[in-house]
Amino acid sequence: MKPPDPERLCIHQVTLLERCDFCRSVDCLARNGVFKTAIWRDMLDAVGLKVAKRALADSGVAAPVFCSAGFLTAADPKTFNKALDDNRRRIEQAAELGAKVVVTLTGGLDPTAPDLDAARARAFDGLAQLLPAARATGVRLALEPLHPMVCGLRSVLSTLGDANDWLDQLDADDTLGLTVDSYALWWDPALKREIARAGKRIQSFHVSDWRPETRDVRLDRGMPGDGLIDNRKIRSWLEMTGFDGLIEVEIFSALDWWRRDPDEVVRTIKARYASFL
Ligand code: ZN
């Protein structure tokens, strides 16, 4: 299989977290010839919408993807409704920054009400309630299942099969889509089949790598080529469905890549993109 077209490379801002703020991250990408990013909302909040917009315009970097919205599992109705309002604001921010896709997580399990079925039901209901806001702005909510090890902390939705079931039930493929994150889903024996089933629903493809001896299940992602995931094979499964969208490198790496020189990180991603993606 041939390496992907370099134009499809998108590097998530969060990959440069710790050494860069919002503005430095887009400057670093532009300096290294990468002109697509996914916004990381904490980095956006730190500078505000106005500064962020200007940094994107000045650098020439586009932000077709916004990470992340969702977190809709709170048992307390007041907190749940607040989360819905926050999501509506995030959807507007995303549209304002030119993003077409908002990566949406269910959220983890509320420690005050650890009933997994109820949490899933609330997240499903919350997603349904966000559809009008997404439709009004034209952005797609791309539901992202995460690895079962972060079921408690980040996502009560763990498989692409379950995400496909939710989308079947919500019947809103004009506004809802799916995110395939290789780090979250690579272990699943049903992955190839569920990617085929998802087809055109796939709006966002995140890649990183699983280190054989991960030291932190959320914040020790490897660079493609560091670990065990056959990202190229997963890409081939996506492309069998007609997917020709962005290949988004998203690395949470508190112990390694976040500590390195950001220019070195971007240069390494470009080299790995050609050999491992
Ligand atoms: Zn992801």
CSV table of C-alpha atoms and ligand atoms in Angstrom, one decimal:
chain,number,residue,atom,x,y,z
A,1,MET,CA,0.0,0.0,0.0
A,2,LYS,CA,1.3,3.4,-0.9
A,3,PRO,CA,1.8,6.2,1.6
A,4,PRO,CA,-1.1,8.6,1.8
A,5,ASP,CA,-1.1,11.9,-0.1
A,6,PRO,CA,0.8,14.5,2.1
A,7,GLU,CA,-2.2,16.8,1.7
A,8,ARG,CA,-4.2,14.5,3.9
A,9,LEU,CA,-2.0,15.0,7.0
A,10,CYS,CA,-3.6,16.8,9.9
A,11,ILE,CA,-1.8,17.2,13.2
A,12,HIS,CA,-3.9,17.7,16.3
A,13,GLN,CA,-2.9,20.7,18.4
A,14,VAL,CA,-2.9,18.5,21.5
A,15,THR,CA,0.1,16.7,20.1
A,16,LEU,CA,2.2,19.8,20.8
A,17,LEU,CA,0.6,20.4,24.3
A,18,GLU,CA,2.9,21.6,27.1
A,19,ARG,CA,5.6,23.1,24.8
A,20,CYS,CA,3.2,25.2,22.8
A,21,ASP,CA,0.1,27.4,23.4
A,22,PHE,CA,-2.6,27.7,20.7
A,23,CYS,CA,-0.6,30.3,18.7
A,24,ARG,CA,2.8,28.6,18.9
A,25,SER,CA,1.3,25.3,17.9
A,26,VAL,CA,-0.2,26.6,14.6
A,27,ASP,CA,3.0,28.6,13.9
A,28,CYS,CA,5.1,25.5,14.4
A,29,LEU,CA,2.8,23.5,12.1
A,30,ALA,CA,3.0,26.2,9.4
A,31,ARG,CA,6.8,26.5,9.7
A,32,ASN,CA,7.0,22.8,9.0
A,33,GLY,CA,4.6,22.8,6.1
A,34,VAL,CA,1.6,21.3,7.8
A,35,PHE,CA,-1.6,23.4,7.2
A,36,LYS,CA,-4.3,21.4,8.9
A,37,THR,CA,-5.0,21.0,12.6
A,38,ALA,CA,-7.7,19.9,15.0
A,39,ILE,CA,-8.4,22.4,17.7
A,40,TRP,CA,-7.9,21.3,21.3
A,41,ARG,CA,-10.5,23.1,23.4
A,42,ASP,CA,-8.3,23.7,26.5
A,43,MET,CA,-5.7,25.4,24.3
A,44,LEU,CA,-8.5,27.5,22.7
A,45,ASP,CA,-9.9,28.4,26.1
A,46,ALA,CA,-6.5,29.6,27.3
A,47,VAL,CA,-6.3,32.3,24.5
A,48,GLY,CA,-9.9,32.9,23.6
A,49,LEU,CA,-11.8,32.8,20.3
A,50,LYS,CA,-10.6,36.1,18.9
A,51,VAL,CA,-6.9,35.4,19.4
A,52,ALA,CA,-7.4,31.8,18.1
A,53,LYS,CA,-9.1,33.0,14.9
A,54,ARG,CA,-6.4,35.5,14.2
A,55,ALA,CA,-3.6,32.9,14.8
A,56,LEU,CA,-5.2,30.5,12.3
A,57,ALA,CA,-5.6,33.3,9.7
A,58,ASP,CA,-2.1,34.6,10.2
A,59,SER,CA,-0.5,31.1,10.0
A,60,GLY,CA,-2.6,29.9,7.1
A,61,VAL,CA,-3.5,26.7,9.1
A,62,ALA,CA,-7.0,25.5,8.7
A,63,ALA,CA,-8.9,23.8,11.6
A,64,PRO,CA,-11.4,21.4,10.0
A,65,VAL,CA,-11.8,19.4,13.3
A,66,PHE,CA,-12.7,20.5,16.8
A,67,CYS,CA,-11.8,18.3,19.9
A,68,SER,CA,-13.8,17.6,22.0
A,69,ALA,CA,-17.5,18.0,22.9
A,70,GLY,CA,-19.9,15.7,24.7
A,71,PHE,CA,-19.3,14.6,28.3
A,72,LEU,CA,-23.0,14.0,28.8
A,73,THR,CA,-23.2,11.4,31.6
A,74,ALA,CA,-23.9,13.5,34.7
A,75,ALA,CA,-26.7,12.1,36.8
A,76,ASP,CA,-27.7,15.5,38.4
A,77,PRO,CA,-30.1,17.1,35.9
A,78,LYS,CA,-28.7,20.6,36.5
A,79,THR,CA,-25.2,19.4,35.7
A,80,PHE,CA,-26.5,17.5,32.7
A,81,ASN,CA,-28.3,20.6,31.3
A,82,LYS,CA,-25.2,22.7,31.9
A,83,ALA,CA,-23.2,20.2,29.8
A,84,LEU,CA,-25.8,20.5,27.0
A,85,ASP,CA,-25.5,24.3,27.1
A,86,ASP,CA,-21.7,24.0,27.1
A,87,ASN,CA,-21.9,21.8,24.0
A,88,ARG,CA,-24.1,24.2,22.2
A,89,ARG,CA,-21.5,26.9,22.8
A,90,ARG,CA,-18.7,24.5,21.6
A,91,ILE,CA,-20.6,23.8,18.4
A,92,GLU,CA,-20.9,27.5,17.7
A,93,GLN,CA,-17.2,28.0,18.5
A,94,ALA,CA,-16.3,25.2,16.2
A,95,ALA,CA,-18.4,26.6,13.3
A,96,GLU,CA,-16.8,30.1,13.9
A,97,LEU,CA,-13.3,28.6,13.6
A,98,GLY,CA,-14.3,26.9,10.4
A,99,ALA,CA,-14.4,23.3,11.7
A,100,LYS,CA,-16.7,20.9,10.0
A,101,VAL,CA,-16.5,18.1,12.5
A,102,VAL,CA,-16.8,18.2,16.3
A,103,VAL,CA,-15.4,15.1,17.9
A,104,THR,CA,-17.9,14.1,20.5
A,105,LEU,CA,-17.3,11.8,23.5
A,106,THR,CA,-19.9,10.4,25.8
A,107,GLY,CA,-18.0,11.1,29.0
A,108,GLY,CA,-17.1,8.6,31.6
A,109,LEU,CA,-19.0,7.3,34.6
A,110,ASP,CA,-20.3,9.7,37.2
A,111,PRO,CA,-18.7,8.6,40.5
A,112,THR,CA,-21.8,9.8,42.4
A,113,ALA,CA,-24.0,7.5,40.3
A,114,PRO,CA,-22.0,4.6,39.0
A,115,ASP,CA,-24.8,2.9,37.0
A,116,LEU,CA,-23.3,2.2,33.6
A,117,ASP,CA,-26.6,1.5,31.7
A,118,ALA,CA,-28.0,4.7,33.0
A,119,ALA,CA,-24.9,6.7,32.1
A,120,ARG,CA,-25.1,5.3,28.5
A,121,ALA,CA,-28.8,6.2,28.3
A,122,ARG,CA,-28.1,9.8,29.4
A,123,ALA,CA,-25.2,10.2,26.9
A,124,PHE,CA,-27.5,8.8,24.1
A,125,ASP,CA,-30.3,11.2,25.1
A,126,GLY,CA,-27.9,14.1,25.3
A,127,LEU,CA,-26.5,13.4,21.9
A,128,ALA,CA,-30.1,13.4,20.5
A,129,GLN,CA,-30.7,16.8,22.2
A,130,LEU,CA,-27.7,18.3,20.5
A,131,LEU,CA,-28.8,17.5,17.0
A,132,PRO,CA,-30.8,20.7,16.4
A,133,ALA,CA,-27.8,22.9,17.4
A,134,ALA,CA,-25.4,21.0,15.1
A,135,ARG,CA,-27.9,21.1,12.3
A,136,ALA,CA,-28.3,24.9,12.7
A,137,THR,CA,-24.5,25.4,12.2
A,138,GLY,CA,-23.9,22.7,9.7
A,139,VAL,CA,-21.1,21.0,11.7
A,140,ARG,CA,-21.1,17.2,12.1
A,141,LEU,CA,-20.9,15.6,15.6
A,142,ALA,CA,-18.5,12.7,15.1
A,143,LEU,CA,-19.1,10.3,18.0
A,144,GLU,CA,-15.8,8.8,19.2
A,145,PRO,CA,-15.8,5.5,21.1
A,146,LEU,CA,-12.8,5.1,23.4
A,147,HIS,CA,-10.8,2.2,24.7
A,148,PRO,CA,-12.6,0.3,27.5
A,149,MET,CA,-9.7,1.1,29.9
A,150,VAL,CA,-11.1,4.7,30.0
A,151,CYS,CA,-14.7,3.7,30.3
A,152,GLY,CA,-14.8,5.1,33.8
A,153,LEU,CA,-13.0,8.3,33.0
A,154,ARG,CA,-13.8,9.4,29.5
A,155,SER,CA,-16.2,7.3,27.5
A,156,VAL,CA,-18.9,4.8,28.5
A,157,LEU,CA,-19.0,3.9,24.8
A,158,SER,CA,-16.2,1.5,23.9
A,159,THR,CA,-16.7,-0.1,20.6
A,160,LEU,CA,-17.4,1.0,17.0
A,161,GLY,CA,-20.2,-1.6,16.9
A,162,ASP,CA,-22.0,0.1,19.8
A,163,ALA,CA,-21.4,3.5,18.2
A,164,ASN,CA,-22.9,2.2,14.9
A,165,ASP,CA,-25.9,0.9,16.9
A,166,TRP,CA,-26.5,4.3,18.4
A,167,LEU,CA,-26.3,6.0,15.0
A,168,ASP,CA,-28.8,3.4,13.6
A,169,GLN,CA,-31.2,4.3,16.4
A,170,LEU,CA,-30.7,8.1,16.2
A,171,ASP,CA,-31.2,8.0,12.4
A,172,ALA,CA,-29.5,11.3,11.8
A,173,ASP,CA,-26.6,10.6,9.4
A,174,ASP,CA,-26.9,14.1,8.0
A,175,THR,CA,-25.7,15.5,11.3
A,176,LEU,CA,-24.0,12.6,13.2
A,177,GLY,CA,-20.9,10.8,12.2
A,178,LEU,CA,-18.2,8.6,13.7
A,179,THR,CA,-14.6,9.0,14.7
A,180,VAL,CA,-12.3,6.1,14.3
A,181,ASP,CA,-9.3,6.5,16.7
A,182,SER,CA,-6.8,3.6,16.1
A,183,TYR,CA,-5.5,3.8,19.7
A,184,ALA,CA,-9.0,3.3,21.0
A,185,LEU,CA,-10.2,0.6,18.7
A,186,TRP,CA,-7.2,-1.4,17.3
A,187,TRP,CA,-7.7,-4.4,19.7
A,188,ASP,CA,-11.3,-5.0,18.6
A,189,PRO,CA,-11.8,-8.2,16.5
A,190,ALA,CA,-14.9,-6.7,15.0
A,191,LEU,CA,-13.1,-3.5,13.9
A,192,LYS,CA,-12.8,-4.3,10.1
A,193,ARG,CA,-16.5,-5.4,9.9
A,194,GLU,CA,-17.7,-2.3,11.9
A,195,ILE,CA,-15.7,0.1,9.7
A,196,ALA,CA,-17.4,-1.5,6.7
A,197,ARG,CA,-20.7,-1.1,8.4
A,198,ALA,CA,-20.0,2.6,9.3
A,199,GLY,CA,-19.1,3.4,5.7
A,200,LYS,CA,-19.8,7.1,5.0
A,201,ARG,CA,-20.5,7.8,8.6
A,202,ILE,CA,-16.7,8.0,9.3
A,203,GLN,CA,-15.8,11.7,9.5
A,204,SER,CA,-12.6,11.6,11.5
A,205,PHE,CA,-9.6,9.2,11.6
A,206,HIS,CA,-7.2,9.6,14.5
A,207,VAL,CA,-3.9,7.8,14.6
A,208,SER,CA,-1.1,7.2,17.1
A,209,ASP,CA,0.4,4.0,18.5
A,210,TRP,CA,0.1,1.6,21.4
A,211,ARG,CA,3.4,1.1,23.2
A,212,PRO,CA,3.9,-2.6,24.2
A,213,GLU,CA,4.3,-1.6,27.9
A,214,THR,CA,2.1,1.5,28.2
A,215,ARG,CA,2.9,3.5,31.3
A,216,ASP,CA,-0.4,5.5,31.3
A,217,VAL,CA,-3.4,4.3,29.4
A,218,ARG,CA,-4.5,7.7,28.4
A,219,LEU,CA,-1.4,9.9,28.3
A,220,ASP,CA,1.3,7.5,27.0
A,221,ARG,CA,0.4,7.3,23.3
A,222,GLY,CA,3.2,6.5,20.9
A,223,MET,CA,4.0,8.1,17.6
A,224,PRO,CA,2.9,5.9,14.7
A,225,GLY,CA,5.8,3.4,14.4
A,226,ASP,CA,6.6,3.3,18.1
A,227,GLY,CA,4.3,0.5,19.0
A,228,LEU,CA,1.9,-2.3,17.9
A,229,ILE,CA,-0.9,-0.8,15.9
A,230,ASP,CA,-1.0,-1.5,12.1
A,231,ASN,CA,-2.3,2.0,11.2
A,232,ARG,CA,-1.8,1.4,7.5
A,233,LYS,CA,-4.0,-1.7,7.6
A,234,ILE,CA,-6.7,0.2,9.5
A,235,ARG,CA,-6.4,3.0,6.9
A,236,SER,CA,-6.9,0.4,4.1
A,237,TRP,CA,-10.1,-0.8,5.8
A,238,LEU,CA,-11.4,2.8,5.9
A,239,GLU,CA,-10.5,3.3,2.3
A,240,MET,CA,-12.4,0.2,1.3
A,241,THR,CA,-15.5,2.2,2.3
A,242,GLY,CA,-14.5,5.1,0.1
A,243,PHE,CA,-13.0,7.2,2.9
A,244,ASP,CA,-10.5,9.7,1.5
A,245,GLY,CA,-10.5,12.2,4.4
A,246,LEU,CA,-7.8,13.5,6.7
A,247,ILE,CA,-5.3,11.3,8.5
A,248,GLU,CA,-5.2,13.0,11.9
A,249,VAL,CA,-2.2,12.4,14.1
A,250,GLU,CA,-3.3,12.8,17.8
A,251,ILE,CA,-0.7,12.0,20.4
A,252,PHE,CA,-1.2,12.4,24.2
A,253,SER,CA,2.2,11.8,25.5
A,254,ALA,CA,3.0,13.4,28.8
A,255,LEU,CA,6.1,11.1,29.3
A,256,ASP,CA,7.7,11.5,25.9
A,257,TRP,CA,6.6,13.5,22.9
A,258,TRP,CA,5.1,16.5,24.8
A,259,ARG,CA,8.5,17.0,26.4
A,260,ARG,CA,10.3,17.2,23.1
A,261,ASP,CA,11.1,20.1,20.8
A,262,PRO,CA,7.8,20.8,18.9
A,263,ASP,CA,9.7,21.2,15.5
A,264,GLU,CA,11.3,17.8,16.1
A,265,VAL,CA,7.9,16.3,16.8
A,266,VAL,CA,6.3,17.6,13.6
A,267,ARG,CA,9.3,16.6,11.5
A,268,THR,CA,9.1,13.1,13.0
A,269,ILE,CA,5.4,12.9,12.3
A,270,LYS,CA,6.0,13.8,8.6
A,271,ALA,CA,8.7,11.1,8.3
A,272,ARG,CA,6.5,8.4,10.1
A,273,TYR,CA,3.5,9.5,8.0
A,274,ALA,CA,5.4,8.3,4.9
A,275,SER,CA,6.5,5.0,6.4
A,276,PHE,CA,3.7,3.9,8.8
A,277,LEU,CA,0.5,5.5,7.7
B,1,ZN,ZN,-9.1,10.6,19.2
